[in-house]
Coordinates of C-alpha atoms in Angstrom, one line a residue:
M171 CA 5.6 11.1 2.2
K172 CA 8.3 8.6 2.9
V173 CA 8.5 5.3 1.0
T174 CA 10.2 2.4 2.8
F175 CA 11.3 -0.9 1.2
L176 CA 10.3 -3.4 4.0
G177 CA 11.5 -6.3 1.9
T178 CA 13.1 -6.7 -1.6
G179 CA 13.4 -10.5 -1.9
S180 CA 11.5 -13.1 -3.9
A181 CA 9.5 -16.0 -2.3
Q182 CA 12.5 -17.8 -0.9
G183 CA 14.1 -14.7 0.6
V184 CA 17.8 -14.1 0.5
P185 CA 19.5 -16.3 1.7
P186 CA 16.8 -19.0 1.2
V187 CA 16.0 -20.9 4.4
F188 CA 16.6 -24.4 3.1
S189 CA 19.8 -23.7 1.1
R190 CA 23.5 -23.4 2.1
N191 CA 26.5 -22.4 0.0
S192 CA 29.4 -20.0 0.6
F193 CA 27.5 -17.0 -0.9
F194 CA 24.5 -17.6 1.3
E195 CA 26.7 -18.2 4.4
N196 CA 28.5 -14.9 3.9
I197 CA 25.1 -13.1 3.7
R198 CA 24.0 -14.8 7.0
K199 CA 27.2 -13.7 8.7
A200 CA 27.5 -10.2 7.3
K201 CA 23.8 -9.3 7.4
S202 CA 24.5 -6.8 4.6
K203 CA 22.4 -5.4 1.7
E204 CA 22.3 -8.8 0.2
L205 CA 20.0 -9.9 3.1
R206 CA 16.5 -9.7 1.6
S207 CA 13.1 -10.5 3.2
R208 CA 10.0 -11.1 1.1
A209 CA 9.0 -8.0 -0.9
A210 CA 6.7 -5.4 0.7
L211 CA 6.5 -1.6 0.7
R212 CA 5.3 1.0 3.2
I213 CA 4.0 4.3 1.7
G214 CA 3.8 7.0 4.3
L215 CA 2.2 6.2 7.7
H216 CA -1.1 4.7 6.6
S217 CA -0.5 2.4 3.5
Q218 CA 1.4 -0.8 2.8
V219 CA 1.7 -2.9 -0.3
D220 CA 1.6 -6.7 0.4
F221 CA 1.7 -8.5 3.7
G222 CA 3.7 -11.6 3.8
A223 CA 5.0 -13.9 6.6
D224 CA 8.0 -11.6 7.2
S225 CA 5.8 -8.6 8.1
N226 CA 6.2 -8.6 11.8
L227 CA 10.0 -8.9 11.7
Q228 CA 10.2 -6.2 9.0
N229 CA 8.3 -3.8 11.2
I230 CA 10.4 -4.5 14.2
R231 CA 13.6 -4.2 12.2
Y232 CA 12.7 -0.6 11.1
G233 CA 11.1 0.6 14.3
M234 CA 7.5 0.3 12.9
D235 CA 4.3 -1.6 13.6
M236 CA 1.0 -1.9 11.8
Y237 CA -1.0 0.2 14.3
D238 CA -1.4 3.3 12.0
V239 CA -1.8 1.3 8.8
K240 CA -5.2 1.8 7.3
N241 CA -4.7 0.4 3.9
I242 CA -3.1 -2.8 2.7
F243 CA -2.8 -3.2 -1.1
I244 CA -2.3 -6.8 -2.2
T245 CA -0.7 -7.5 -5.5
H246 CA -1.8 -11.2 -5.7
T247 CA -2.5 -14.2 -3.5
H248 CA 0.9 -16.0 -3.4
S249 CA 1.9 -16.4 0.2
D250 CA 5.0 -14.3 0.1
H251 CA 2.7 -11.4 -0.8
L252 CA -0.4 -12.3 1.2
S253 CA 0.0 -14.5 4.3
C254 CA -3.7 -15.0 5.2
F255 CA -2.8 -16.6 8.5
D256 CA -0.7 -13.6 9.6
L257 CA -3.3 -11.1 8.4
F258 CA -6.6 -12.6 9.5
D259 CA -5.8 -15.0 12.3
V260 CA -3.0 -13.1 14.0
Y261 CA -5.0 -9.9 13.7
K262 CA -7.9 -11.6 15.5
M263 CA -5.5 -12.7 18.2
S264 CA -4.2 -9.2 18.6
Y265 CA -7.8 -8.0 19.0
E266 CA -8.1 -10.1 22.2
K267 CA -6.8 -6.9 23.7
P268 CA -8.8 -4.3 21.7
E269 CA -7.5 -1.4 23.9
Y270 CA -4.1 -1.9 22.4
C271 CA -5.3 -1.9 18.8
N272 CA -6.3 0.9 16.4
P273 CA -10.1 1.3 16.6
N274 CA -10.3 2.2 12.9
P275 CA -11.0 -0.6 10.4
L276 CA -8.3 -1.9 8.1
N277 CA -9.0 -1.6 4.3
L278 CA -7.8 -4.5 2.2
Y279 CA -7.5 -3.9 -1.5
L280 CA -7.2 -6.8 -3.9
S281 CA -8.4 -7.9 -7.3
K282 CA -11.9 -9.5 -7.6
S283 CA -10.3 -12.9 -8.4
A284 CA -8.0 -12.6 -5.4
Y285 CA -11.0 -11.7 -3.2
D286 CA -13.0 -14.7 -4.3
W287 CA -10.1 -17.0 -3.6
V288 CA -9.4 -15.5 -0.1
Y289 CA -13.0 -15.2 1.1
K290 CA -14.7 -18.0 -0.7
S291 CA -12.0 -20.7 -0.9
F292 CA -9.1 -20.3 1.5
L293 CA -10.6 -18.8 4.7
P294 CA -13.6 -21.2 4.8
V295 CA -11.4 -24.3 4.2
V296 CA -9.0 -23.4 7.0
K297 CA -11.9 -22.3 9.1
I298 CA -10.6 -18.7 9.7
K299 CA -13.4 -16.3 10.2
P300 CA -12.3 -12.7 9.9
L301 CA -13.4 -10.2 12.5
E302 CA -16.5 -8.5 11.1
K303 CA -16.1 -4.8 10.4
R304 CA -12.4 -4.9 11.3
I305 CA -10.9 -5.9 7.9
I306 CA -12.9 -4.3 5.1
P307 CA -12.2 -6.0 1.7
H308 CA -12.3 -3.9 -1.5
P309 CA -12.4 -6.1 -4.6
L310 CA -10.9 -4.1 -7.5
D311 CA -11.2 -4.2 -11.3
Y312 CA -8.2 -3.9 -13.5
F313 CA -7.6 -0.6 -15.3
N314 CA -9.7 1.5 -13.0
T315 CA -9.1 4.5 -10.8
Y316 CA -9.8 4.7 -7.1
K317 CA -9.3 7.2 -4.3
N318 CA -8.5 6.8 -0.6
E319 CA -7.7 9.8 1.6
N320 CA -4.6 11.5 0.1
I321 CA -3.8 8.7 -2.3
L322 CA -5.3 8.3 -5.8
F323 CA -4.5 5.0 -7.3
E324 CA -5.0 3.1 -10.6
T325 CA -5.0 -0.7 -11.1
L326 CA -2.9 -2.3 -13.8
K327 CA -2.9 -5.9 -14.9
G328 CA 0.3 -7.9 -14.6
H329 CA 1.2 -11.0 -16.5
H330 CA 1.9 -12.9 -13.3
T331 CA -0.9 -15.2 -12.0
G332 CA -2.0 -16.0 -8.4
Y333 CA -4.0 -18.8 -6.8
G334 CA -7.4 -17.4 -7.7
E335 CA -9.3 -18.4 -10.9
N336 CA -8.2 -16.2 -13.7
E337 CA -6.3 -14.1 -11.2
F338 CA -3.6 -11.9 -12.7
S339 CA -1.4 -9.7 -10.4
L340 CA -2.4 -6.1 -9.6
N341 CA 0.2 -3.5 -10.2
Y342 CA -0.6 -0.1 -8.6
L343 CA 0.0 3.4 -10.0
F344 CA -0.2 5.6 -6.9
K345 CA -0.6 9.3 -7.0
N346 CA 0.3 11.5 -4.0
I347 CA -2.3 14.2 -4.2
E348 CA -0.2 16.6 -2.0
T349 CA 2.9 16.5 -4.3
D350 CA 1.2 15.4 -7.5
K351 CA 3.9 12.7 -7.8
T352 CA 3.2 9.2 -9.2
L353 CA 4.7 5.9 -8.2
L354 CA 4.3 2.6 -10.1
Y355 CA 4.7 -0.5 -7.9
A356 CA 5.0 -3.5 -10.3
V357 CA 5.6 -6.7 -8.3
D358 CA 5.0 -9.4 -9.5
T359 CA 4.4 -8.6 -13.1
G360 CA 6.2 -10.5 -15.9
Y361 CA 6.3 -8.8 -19.3
Y362 CA 3.2 -6.6 -19.7
S363 CA 0.4 -7.5 -22.2
E364 CA -0.5 -5.1 -25.0
E365 CA -3.6 -3.9 -23.1
T366 CA -1.4 -2.8 -20.1
F367 CA 1.0 -1.0 -22.4
E368 CA -1.9 0.7 -24.1
Y369 CA -3.3 1.8 -20.8
L370 CA -0.1 3.4 -19.7
Q371 CA 0.7 5.3 -22.9
S372 CA -1.3 8.4 -21.7
R373 CA 0.3 8.3 -18.2
K374 CA 3.6 9.2 -16.6
A375 CA 5.5 8.0 -13.5
D376 CA 7.9 9.9 -11.3
Y377 CA 9.1 6.8 -9.6
I378 CA 9.0 3.1 -10.7
I379 CA 9.5 0.0 -8.5
M380 CA 9.6 -3.1 -10.6
E381 CA 10.5 -6.7 -10.1
C382 CA 13.8 -8.0 -11.6
T383 CA 13.5 -11.5 -10.1
F384 CA 16.0 -13.5 -12.1
G385 CA 18.7 -10.9 -12.7
L386 CA 21.3 -12.2 -15.2
D387 CA 19.7 -15.6 -15.5
N388 CA 18.6 -15.7 -19.2
S389 CA 17.1 -19.2 -18.8
R390 CA 14.2 -17.7 -16.8
G391 CA 12.2 -14.5 -17.0
N392 CA 12.0 -14.4 -20.7
I393 CA 9.0 -12.7 -22.5
G394 CA 6.0 -15.0 -21.8
D395 CA 7.3 -16.0 -18.4
K396 CA 5.6 -14.8 -15.2
H397 CA 8.7 -12.9 -13.9
L398 CA 11.4 -10.6 -15.4
N399 CA 15.1 -11.0 -15.7
L400 CA 17.4 -8.1 -16.4
K401 CA 17.0 -8.4 -20.1
T402 CA 13.2 -8.4 -20.1
F403 CA 13.2 -5.8 -17.3
N404 CA 15.2 -3.4 -19.5
Q405 CA 13.0 -4.2 -22.6
Q406 CA 9.9 -3.4 -20.6
I407 CA 11.4 -0.1 -19.3
Q408 CA 12.5 0.8 -22.9
R409 CA 8.9 0.1 -24.1
L410 CA 7.4 2.3 -21.3
A411 CA 9.9 5.1 -22.1
H412 CA 8.9 5.0 -25.7
L413 CA 5.4 5.5 -24.6
G414 CA 6.4 8.6 -22.6
F415 CA 5.7 6.9 -19.3
L416 CA 9.2 7.7 -18.0
T417 CA 12.4 9.5 -18.9
E418 CA 16.1 8.4 -18.6
K419 CA 16.2 10.4 -15.3
T420 CA 13.2 8.7 -13.7
P421 CA 14.4 6.7 -10.7
V422 CA 13.7 3.0 -11.4
Y423 CA 14.1 0.6 -8.5
L424 CA 14.8 -3.1 -9.0
T425 CA 13.2 -5.3 -6.4
H426 CA 11.9 -8.9 -5.7
I427 CA 15.4 -10.3 -6.2
S428 CA 15.9 -14.1 -6.3
P429 CA 18.7 -15.6 -4.3
N430 CA 19.7 -17.5 -7.5
T431 CA 21.2 -14.3 -8.9
E432 CA 24.2 -14.9 -6.5
L433 CA 25.5 -11.4 -7.0
C434 CA 26.6 -9.1 -4.2
Y435 CA 24.9 -5.7 -4.0
K436 CA 27.9 -3.7 -5.5
E437 CA 28.3 -6.1 -8.4
F438 CA 24.7 -6.0 -9.3
Q439 CA 24.4 -2.2 -9.0
N440 CA 27.5 -1.8 -11.1
I441 CA 25.9 -3.9 -13.8
V442 CA 22.6 -2.0 -13.9
S443 CA 24.4 1.4 -13.7
Q444 CA 25.7 0.7 -17.2
Y445 CA 22.2 1.0 -18.7
E446 CA 20.8 4.2 -20.1
F447 CA 18.2 4.5 -17.4
N448 CA 18.4 5.5 -13.8
Y449 CA 18.4 2.0 -12.4
I450 CA 18.7 1.7 -8.6
L451 CA 19.0 -1.7 -7.0
A452 CA 16.7 -1.6 -4.0
Y453 CA 17.6 -3.2 -0.6
D454 CA 15.7 -3.8 2.6
G455 CA 15.3 -0.6 4.5
L456 CA 16.0 1.7 1.6
M457 CA 13.8 4.9 1.8
F458 CA 13.0 7.8 -0.4
E459 CA 10.6 10.8 -0.4
Y460 CA 7.6 10.6 -2.6

């Protein structure tokens, strides 16, 4: 099963649309690995994590579309991770030509708090009525196990909060039943609570994808904040390794990178390569087999 990083940037994207400096201008001209759309992940043919406003362009960029996607896993309700207009209204517009669309329904996985905000607060206010029986919501509990086709997944509680009442982000621990490999997708997360560490101490990951939003900026992303910097990222990985959740050889991908890091890809990768773990700076379009 192929995993594709559709996007690896934070909410502003990299470079941010309203900003201009020499670093950002070089990215715009070179269109290199520093160019980051909003974070999203495709898992195999049928599953995607998060669906933001960049989704259409991301799919076009990598020769994809959403036709075969059956499952969308939402981490939280912030608009760079869930663009309700693009998901619900544009989907409805697409279905004006149903013969061009997949006849199977789309499963939408999200926390119960996120579900309440989307279906009871946001959609009624903006007067968007989802197509009945086309997008099927699945409100999820934290720290539970679910199964869908060839993917078994568990739900973890992040420290990051969304728009919903008492909504904390969902991190997903996916298991590929065919290969028996596990993948942790932890975006957005912040530094985990003790209940999340405790839940993970009896588990193990073969691949980890985790936000490192603020990079070397030690003024943001400290323990207690809603995102990680490189220092707290490494502390969290060390804690998870101590629990037996990973080893020094486990591939750990850094994603959800803020433009304020202002580091080119090689510089950032050289820095993270000095750590004891197998840190890999993700970039848009990066793929690996899972």
